[in-house]
Amino acid sequence: MSKPRGAPALLAACLAVAAILALPGGARAQLPERPVRIIVPFAPGGTSDIVARLLAQGAAPHLPAGAVVENKPGAAGNIGTAEVARAAPDGTVLVQCTIGTCAANPSLYAQPGYDLERSFAPVILTGAVRNVMVVRPGLPARDLAAVLELAKRPDGLSFGSSGVGASNHLTPELLRGRLGLHWVHVPYRGSGPAITDLIGGRIDVFFDNLPSILPHIRAGSVRAIAAVSDRRIPELPEVPSFAEAGLPGIVIDSWFGFMAPAGTPPATVVQLNAAFNKALQEPSIRHRLEEAAVVPLGGPPQRMAEHVRSETARWGEVIRANSIRAE
């Protein structure tokens, strides 16, 4: 994930808004007097859900009838995402886009139910987070080397994910191929259920987004092993990175953004983009995002479009090189 461009990106978005507002009234699209539905294609409790709800709250005063979040999990995010692809392009339905649904799934599934280029209109890139490797409390391993040693044994370990193709699935699969690990993938419909089973000792390892796992680390209900990064995470200064543990190059940033159905009028996209950029600039929303270890991003729709294209190419190559398949 590139660093936020901050003011320049926001300025570009504002200029786009100004250009639309300068058009004659008949040339401007207006959002209907209905709440904007943000479909999160995962179960409640994960980082995707947290980010969507904060942005819905922050954007509500800038939308005709506010915004609501609906969780529609299933098929690694494909069910909820495909529903938005089929929705009316009037600006009242958006999908929460993630590294899984908008970067990995197009390469994992022959027919995910949508086509990124043809089914959606990018709206905004909202935020990014780091990932951290955690283990169940009773696992007899205190550091990364010990966990990997257990995973190399014939009986191996189990690792959970928030769905096939999510960052917490791709990362351990990369490690499996690189290190010859013997571990079993247990997919869930979101981070929340996976965390519950990790705490309960039903899975051994989980690579989660920092915002959703940080409270459980601080509570001592799971144990942090390593930051999936080339450096330590500020919120967990005592936890070493993968690079420090001798495994450089294991750097995975998860990211989030909103997409509208293809055919949504450009002026409507700009109107939505402006509302969510305002939310990202609201001090209380920024503070809560940063408290949750989410880096606020924002900017014009083009930034989201470019990022999705780049990430789709990157993860498509990883999936093919490591022969990762949807289960």
GROMACS .gro file of C-alpha atoms in nm:
model
  327
    1MET     CA    1   0.000   0.000   0.000
    2SER     CA    2   0.142   0.334  -0.100
    3LYS     CA    3   0.143   0.606   0.160
    4PRO     CA    4  -0.161   0.835   0.174
    5ARG     CA    5  -0.137   1.132  -0.056
    6GLY     CA    6  -0.338   1.343   0.187
    7ALA     CA    7  -0.409   1.700   0.081
    8PRO     CA    8  -0.324   1.661  -0.292
    9ALA     CA    9  -0.564   1.368  -0.327
   10LEU     CA   10  -0.837   1.548  -0.139
   11LEU     CA   11  -0.780   1.863  -0.346
   12ALA     CA   12  -0.822   1.662  -0.666
   13ALA     CA   13  -1.149   1.521  -0.535
   14CYS     CA   14  -1.273   1.867  -0.439
   15LEU     CA   15  -1.187   2.006  -0.783
   16ALA     CA   16  -1.382   1.721  -0.942
   17VAL     CA   17  -1.679   1.801  -0.722
   18ALA     CA   18  -1.658   2.169  -0.813
   19ALA     CA   19  -1.655   2.083  -1.183
   20ILE     CA   20  -1.971   1.875  -1.147
   21LEU     CA   21  -2.150   2.139  -0.941
   22ALA     CA   22  -2.069   2.400  -1.204
   23LEU     CA   23  -2.276   2.210  -1.461
   24PRO     CA   24  -2.631   2.318  -1.542
   25GLY     CA   25  -2.889   2.164  -1.307
   26GLY     CA   26  -3.015   1.915  -1.565
   27ALA     CA   27  -2.666   1.773  -1.616
   28ARG     CA   28  -2.620   1.690  -1.248
   29ALA     CA   29  -2.734   1.358  -1.105
   30GLN     CA   30  -2.890   1.364  -0.760
   31LEU     CA   31  -2.898   1.079  -0.513
   32PRO     CA   32  -3.250   0.949  -0.441
   33GLU     CA   33  -3.404   1.026  -0.101
   34ARG     CA   34  -3.315   0.679   0.026
   35PRO     CA   35  -3.032   0.567   0.254
   36VAL     CA   36  -2.716   0.458   0.079
   37ARG     CA   37  -2.679   0.085   0.152
   38ILE     CA   38  -2.318  -0.023   0.202
   39ILE     CA   39  -2.295  -0.399   0.153
   40VAL     CA   40  -2.012  -0.556   0.352
   41PRO     CA   41  -1.967  -0.904   0.200
   42PHE     CA   42  -1.836  -1.049   0.526
   43ALA     CA   43  -1.969  -1.125   0.872
   44PRO     CA   44  -1.986  -0.851   1.138
   45GLY     CA   45  -1.687  -0.792   1.363
   46GLY     CA   46  -1.401  -0.783   1.112
   47THR     CA   47  -1.201  -0.481   1.003
   48SER     CA   48  -1.400  -0.445   0.682
   49ASP     CA   49  -1.714  -0.411   0.890
   50ILE     CA   50  -1.551  -0.165   1.134
   51VAL     CA   51  -1.429   0.064   0.854
   52ALA     CA   52  -1.760   0.058   0.667
   53ARG     CA   53  -1.961   0.149   0.976
   54LEU     CA   54  -1.735   0.439   1.069
   55LEU     CA   55  -1.748   0.577   0.715
   56ALA     CA   56  -2.127   0.534   0.699
   57GLN     CA   57  -2.159   0.733   1.019
   58GLY     CA   58  -1.925   1.006   0.901
   59ALA     CA   59  -2.084   1.041   0.555
   60ALA     CA   60  -2.445   1.033   0.676
   61PRO     CA   61  -2.477   1.414   0.727
   62HIS     CA   62  -2.357   1.468   0.367
   63LEU     CA   63  -2.604   1.228   0.202
   64PRO     CA   64  -2.976   1.293   0.137
   65ALA     CA   65  -3.096   1.010   0.364
   66GLY     CA   66  -2.779   0.891   0.538
   67ALA     CA   67  -2.614   0.551   0.502
   68VAL     CA   68  -2.661   0.204   0.648
   69VAL     CA   69  -2.439  -0.104   0.654
   70GLU     CA   70  -2.564  -0.452   0.567
   71ASN     CA   71  -2.353  -0.767   0.614
   72LYS     CA   72  -2.400  -1.027   0.341
   73PRO     CA   73  -2.125  -1.290   0.385
   74GLY     CA   74  -2.066  -1.602   0.181
   75ALA     CA   75  -1.842  -1.749  -0.091
   76ALA     CA   76  -1.537  -1.550   0.022
   77GLY     CA   77  -1.723  -1.224  -0.030
   78ASN     CA   78  -1.853  -1.310  -0.376
   79ILE     CA   79  -2.221  -1.327  -0.276
   80GLY     CA   80  -2.249  -0.973  -0.141
   81THR     CA   81  -2.021  -0.832  -0.410
   82ALA     CA   82  -2.219  -0.995  -0.691
   83GLU     CA   83  -2.542  -0.859  -0.544
   84VAL     CA   84  -2.412  -0.504  -0.580
   85ALA     CA   85  -2.296  -0.577  -0.935
   86ARG     CA   86  -2.660  -0.653  -1.020
   87ALA     CA   87  -2.807  -0.356  -0.832
   88ALA     CA   88  -2.963  -0.049  -0.990
   89PRO     CA   89  -2.691   0.207  -1.074
   90ASP     CA   90  -2.856   0.495  -0.891
   91GLY     CA   91  -2.595   0.550  -0.618
   92THR     CA   92  -2.795   0.397  -0.335
   93VAL     CA   93  -2.603   0.066  -0.317
   94LEU     CA   94  -2.227   0.033  -0.267
   95VAL     CA   95  -2.002  -0.261  -0.189
   96GLN     CA   96  -1.713  -0.264   0.055
   97CYS     CA   97  -1.419  -0.368  -0.161
   98THR     CA   98  -1.122  -0.556  -0.011
   99ILE     CA   99  -0.796  -0.716  -0.114
  100GLY     CA  100  -0.989  -1.044  -0.142
  101THR     CA  101  -1.298  -0.945  -0.337
  102CYS     CA  102  -1.133  -0.685  -0.559
  103ALA     CA  103  -0.783  -0.827  -0.606
  104ALA     CA  104  -0.765  -1.201  -0.538
  105ASN     CA  105  -1.108  -1.344  -0.620
  106PRO     CA  106  -1.095  -1.262  -0.994
  107SER     CA  107  -0.795  -1.498  -1.017
  108LEU     CA  108  -0.925  -1.757  -0.770
  109TYR     CA  109  -1.270  -1.807  -0.919
  110ALA     CA  110  -1.358  -1.873  -1.281
  111GLN     CA  111  -1.702  -1.721  -1.221
  112PRO     CA  112  -1.711  -1.507  -0.906
  113GLY     CA  113  -2.040  -1.352  -1.019
  114TYR     CA  114  -1.894  -1.018  -1.125
  115ASP     CA  115  -1.630  -0.863  -1.349
  116LEU     CA  116  -1.424  -0.592  -1.184
  117GLU     CA  117  -1.376  -0.389  -1.501
  118ARG     CA  118  -1.732  -0.421  -1.628
  119SER     CA  119  -1.946  -0.457  -1.315
  120PHE     CA  120  -1.836  -0.164  -1.101
  121ALA     CA  121  -1.761   0.206  -1.089
  122PRO     CA  122  -1.488   0.292  -0.835
  123VAL     CA  123  -1.597   0.547  -0.574
  124ILE     CA  124  -1.322   0.586  -0.312
  125LEU     CA  125  -1.023   0.417  -0.150
  126THR     CA  126  -1.101   0.458   0.219
  127GLY     CA  127  -0.821   0.308   0.430
  128ALA     CA  128  -0.549   0.052   0.490
  129VAL     CA  129  -0.425  -0.158   0.780
  130ARG     CA  130  -0.137  -0.386   0.873
  131ASN     CA  131  -0.175  -0.752   0.956
  132VAL     CA  132  -0.038  -0.945   1.253
  133MET     CA  133   0.013  -1.318   1.310
  134VAL     CA  134  -0.154  -1.443   1.629
  135VAL     CA  135  -0.194  -1.785   1.788
  136ARG     CA  136  -0.431  -1.949   2.033
  137PRO     CA  137  -0.336  -1.898   2.398
  138GLY     CA  138  -0.244  -2.261   2.458
  139LEU     CA  139  -0.013  -2.309   2.161
  140PRO     CA  140   0.332  -2.412   2.294
  141ALA     CA  141   0.520  -2.155   2.084
  142ARG     CA  142   0.632  -1.808   2.193
  143ASP     CA  143   0.795  -1.678   1.875
  144LEU     CA  144   0.779  -1.710   1.496
  145ALA     CA  145   1.056  -1.970   1.471
  146ALA     CA  146   0.875  -2.197   1.719
  147VAL     CA  147   0.541  -2.162   1.540
  148LEU     CA  148   0.697  -2.244   1.203
  149GLU     CA  149   0.876  -2.543   1.353
  150LEU     CA  150   0.542  -2.681   1.469
  151ALA     CA  151   0.393  -2.614   1.126
  152LYS     CA  152   0.671  -2.818   0.960
  153ARG     CA  153   0.581  -3.132   1.154
  154PRO     CA  154   0.373  -3.397   0.974
  155ASP     CA  155   0.062  -3.319   1.180
  156GLY     CA  156   0.122  -2.944   1.126
  157LEU     CA  157  -0.107  -2.668   1.247
  158SER     CA  158  -0.439  -2.520   1.142
  159PHE     CA  159  -0.483  -2.160   1.034
  160GLY     CA  160  -0.806  -1.968   0.994
  161SER     CA  161  -0.898  -1.704   0.739
  162SER     CA  162  -1.184  -1.464   0.683
  163GLY     CA  163  -1.241  -1.633   0.348
  164VAL     CA  164  -1.063  -1.784   0.050
  165GLY     CA  165  -0.850  -1.518  -0.116
  166ALA     CA  166  -0.844  -1.282   0.182
  167SER     CA  167  -0.506  -1.145   0.288
  168ASN     CA  168  -0.511  -1.379   0.589
  169HIS     CA  169  -0.545  -1.671   0.348
  170LEU     CA  170  -0.286  -1.560   0.093
  171THR     CA  171  -0.015  -1.485   0.349
  172PRO     CA  172   0.000  -1.833   0.506
  173GLU     CA  173  -0.027  -1.990   0.162
  174LEU     CA  174   0.280  -1.794   0.058
  175LEU     CA  175   0.458  -1.926   0.367
  176ARG     CA  176   0.344  -2.280   0.292
  177GLY     CA  177   0.503  -2.268  -0.052
  178ARG     CA  178   0.819  -2.095   0.063
  179LEU     CA  179   0.886  -2.298   0.378
  180GLY     CA  180   0.715  -2.631   0.313
  181LEU     CA  181   0.467  -2.596   0.599
  182HIS     CA  182   0.205  -2.856   0.683
  183TRP     CA  183  -0.096  -2.662   0.790
  184VAL     CA  184  -0.465  -2.686   0.720
  185HIS     CA  185  -0.672  -2.393   0.598
  186VAL     CA  186  -1.000  -2.335   0.783
  187PRO     CA  187  -1.201  -2.061   0.607
  188TYR     CA  188  -1.466  -1.858   0.790
  189ARG     CA  189  -1.727  -1.604   0.684
  190GLY     CA  190  -1.529  -1.313   0.821
  191SER     CA  191  -1.272  -1.239   1.089
  192GLY     CA  192  -1.520  -1.238   1.376
  193PRO     CA  193  -1.601  -1.613   1.368
  194ALA     CA  194  -1.233  -1.699   1.313
  195ILE     CA  195  -1.130  -1.497   1.618
  196THR     CA  196  -1.395  -1.673   1.826
  197ASP     CA  197  -1.256  -2.013   1.730
  198LEU     CA  198  -0.896  -1.900   1.783
  199ILE     CA  199  -0.978  -1.786   2.135
  200GLY     CA  200  -1.162  -2.113   2.194
  201GLY     CA  201  -0.859  -2.316   2.078
  202ARG     CA  202  -1.032  -2.468   1.774
  203ILE     CA  203  -0.770  -2.329   1.533
  204ASP     CA  204  -0.402  -2.265   1.598
  205VAL     CA  205  -0.300  -1.960   1.393
  206PHE     CA  206  -0.466  -1.654   1.243
  207PHE     CA  207  -0.325  -1.366   1.036
  208ASP     CA  208  -0.564  -1.082   1.108
  209ASN     CA  209  -0.605  -0.714   1.038
  210LEU     CA  210  -0.476  -0.516   1.333
  211PRO     CA  211  -0.802  -0.327   1.410
  212SER     CA  212  -1.015  -0.636   1.470
  213ILE     CA  213  -0.751  -0.841   1.656
  214LEU     CA  214  -0.584  -0.566   1.863
  215PRO     CA  215  -0.844  -0.565   2.146
  216HIS     CA  216  -0.802  -0.942   2.186
  217ILE     CA  217  -0.421  -0.911   2.194
  218ARG     CA  218  -0.444  -0.644   2.460
  219ALA     CA  219  -0.692  -0.854   2.658
  220GLY     CA  220  -0.454  -1.152   2.648
  221SER     CA  221  -0.709  -1.382   2.484
  222VAL     CA  222  -0.472  -1.441   2.187
  223ARG     CA  223  -0.094  -1.409   2.158
  224ALA     CA  224   0.075  -1.188   1.896
  225ILE     CA  225   0.373  -1.354   1.726
  226ALA     CA  226   0.486  -1.128   1.440
  227ALA     CA  227   0.385  -0.823   1.237
  228VAL     CA  228   0.331  -0.909   0.871
  229SER     CA  229   0.561  -0.625   0.779
  230ASP     CA  230   0.920  -0.516   0.729
  231ARG     CA  231   0.910  -0.319   1.054
  232ARG     CA  232   0.730  -0.321   1.387
  233ILE     CA  233   0.376  -0.189   1.418
  234PRO     CA  234   0.354   0.122   1.641
  235GLU     CA  235   0.054  -0.017   1.829
  236LEU     CA  236   0.251  -0.334   1.915
  237PRO     CA  237   0.609  -0.215   1.967
  238GLU     CA  238   0.706  -0.532   2.154
  239VAL     CA  239   0.607  -0.762   1.863
  240PRO     CA  240   0.884  -0.824   1.606
  241SER     CA  241   0.822  -0.811   1.232
  242PHE     CA  242   0.865  -1.100   0.990
  243ALA     CA  243   1.175  -0.926   0.854
  244GLU     CA  244   1.331  -0.914   1.202
  245ALA     CA  245   1.259  -1.284   1.238
  246GLY     CA  246   1.457  -1.357   0.921
  247LEU     CA  247   1.175  -1.365   0.665
  248PRO     CA  248   1.197  -1.041   0.461
  249GLY     CA  249   0.945  -0.968   0.190
  250ILE     CA  250   0.640  -1.084   0.387
  251VAL     CA  251   0.460  -0.749   0.379
  252ILE     CA  252   0.083  -0.750   0.339
  253ASP     CA  253  -0.127  -0.435   0.376
  254SER     CA  254  -0.502  -0.486   0.370
  255TRP     CA  255  -0.707  -0.208   0.215
  256PHE     CA  256  -1.070  -0.105   0.179
  257GLY     CA  257  -1.279   0.102  -0.056
  258PHE     CA  258  -1.625   0.146  -0.203
  259MET     CA  259  -1.752   0.055  -0.549
  260ALA     CA  260  -2.088   0.134  -0.710
  261PRO     CA  261  -2.263  -0.068  -0.982
  262ALA     CA  262  -2.139   0.000  -1.335
  263GLY     CA  263  -2.348   0.259  -1.508
  264THR     CA  264  -2.379   0.482  -1.203
  265PRO     CA  265  -2.375   0.839  -1.342
  266PRO     CA  266  -2.032   1.004  -1.305
  267ALA     CA  267  -2.190   1.298  -1.122
  268THR     CA  268  -2.345   1.059  -0.870
  269VAL     CA  269  -2.007   0.892  -0.818
  270VAL     CA  270  -1.853   1.233  -0.752
  271GLN     CA  271  -2.131   1.317  -0.507
  272LEU     CA  272  -2.069   0.993  -0.317
  273ASN     CA  273  -1.693   1.044  -0.331
  274ALA     CA  274  -1.732   1.392  -0.183
  275ALA     CA  275  -1.948   1.263   0.104
  276PHE     CA  276  -1.697   0.996   0.203
  277ASN     CA  277  -1.400   1.230   0.164
  278LYS     CA  278  -1.575   1.466   0.404
  279ALA     CA  279  -1.621   1.175   0.644
  280LEU     CA  280  -1.249   1.096   0.623
  281GLN     CA  281  -1.165   1.457   0.705
  282GLU     CA  282  -1.400   1.470   1.005
  283PRO     CA  283  -1.170   1.483   1.311
  284SER     CA  284  -1.381   1.244   1.521
  285ILE     CA  285  -1.395   0.985   1.240
  286ARG     CA  286  -1.022   1.015   1.165
  287HIS     CA  287  -0.949   0.978   1.535
  288ARG     CA  288  -1.160   0.662   1.565
  289LEU     CA  289  -1.005   0.514   1.250
  290GLU     CA  290  -0.655   0.586   1.374
  291GLU     CA  291  -0.747   0.449   1.717
  292ALA     CA  292  -0.845   0.130   1.538
  293ALA     CA  293  -0.507   0.129   1.356
  294VAL     CA  294  -0.664   0.218   1.021
  295VAL     CA  295  -0.475   0.465   0.801
  296PRO     CA  296  -0.737   0.699   0.644
  297LEU     CA  297  -0.682   0.743   0.271
  298GLY     CA  298  -0.947   0.903   0.047
  299GLY     CA  299  -0.898   1.095  -0.275
  300PRO     CA  300  -1.076   1.088  -0.613
  301PRO     CA  301  -1.240   0.781  -0.771
  302GLN     CA  302  -0.941   0.746  -1.006
  303ARG     CA  303  -0.719   0.661  -0.711
  304MET     CA  304  -0.940   0.365  -0.626
  305ALA     CA  305  -0.947   0.253  -0.990
  306GLU     CA  306  -0.568   0.262  -1.021
  307HIS     CA  307  -0.519   0.082  -0.691
  308VAL     CA  308  -0.758  -0.199  -0.781
  309ARG     CA  309  -0.585  -0.252  -1.116
  310SER     CA  310  -0.242  -0.266  -0.949
  311GLU     CA  311  -0.351  -0.504  -0.671
  312THR     CA  312  -0.538  -0.734  -0.910
  313ALA     CA  313  -0.222  -0.776  -1.117
  314ARG     CA  314  -0.004  -0.828  -0.807
  315TRP     CA  315  -0.219  -1.093  -0.640
  316GLY     CA  316  -0.308  -1.266  -0.963
  317GLU     CA  317   0.062  -1.334  -1.010
  318VAL     CA  318   0.100  -1.459  -0.651
  319ILE     CA  319  -0.200  -1.692  -0.685
  320ARG     CA  320  -0.074  -1.842  -1.009
  321ALA     CA  321   0.285  -1.877  -0.886
  322ASN     CA  322   0.175  -2.058  -0.569
  323SER     CA  323  -0.103  -2.262  -0.734
  324ILE     CA  324  -0.359  -2.131  -0.485
  325ARG     CA  325  -0.708  -2.260  -0.554
  326ALA     CA  326  -1.051  -2.169  -0.424
  327GLU     CA  327  -1.182  -2.440  -0.194
   0.00000   0.00000   0.00000
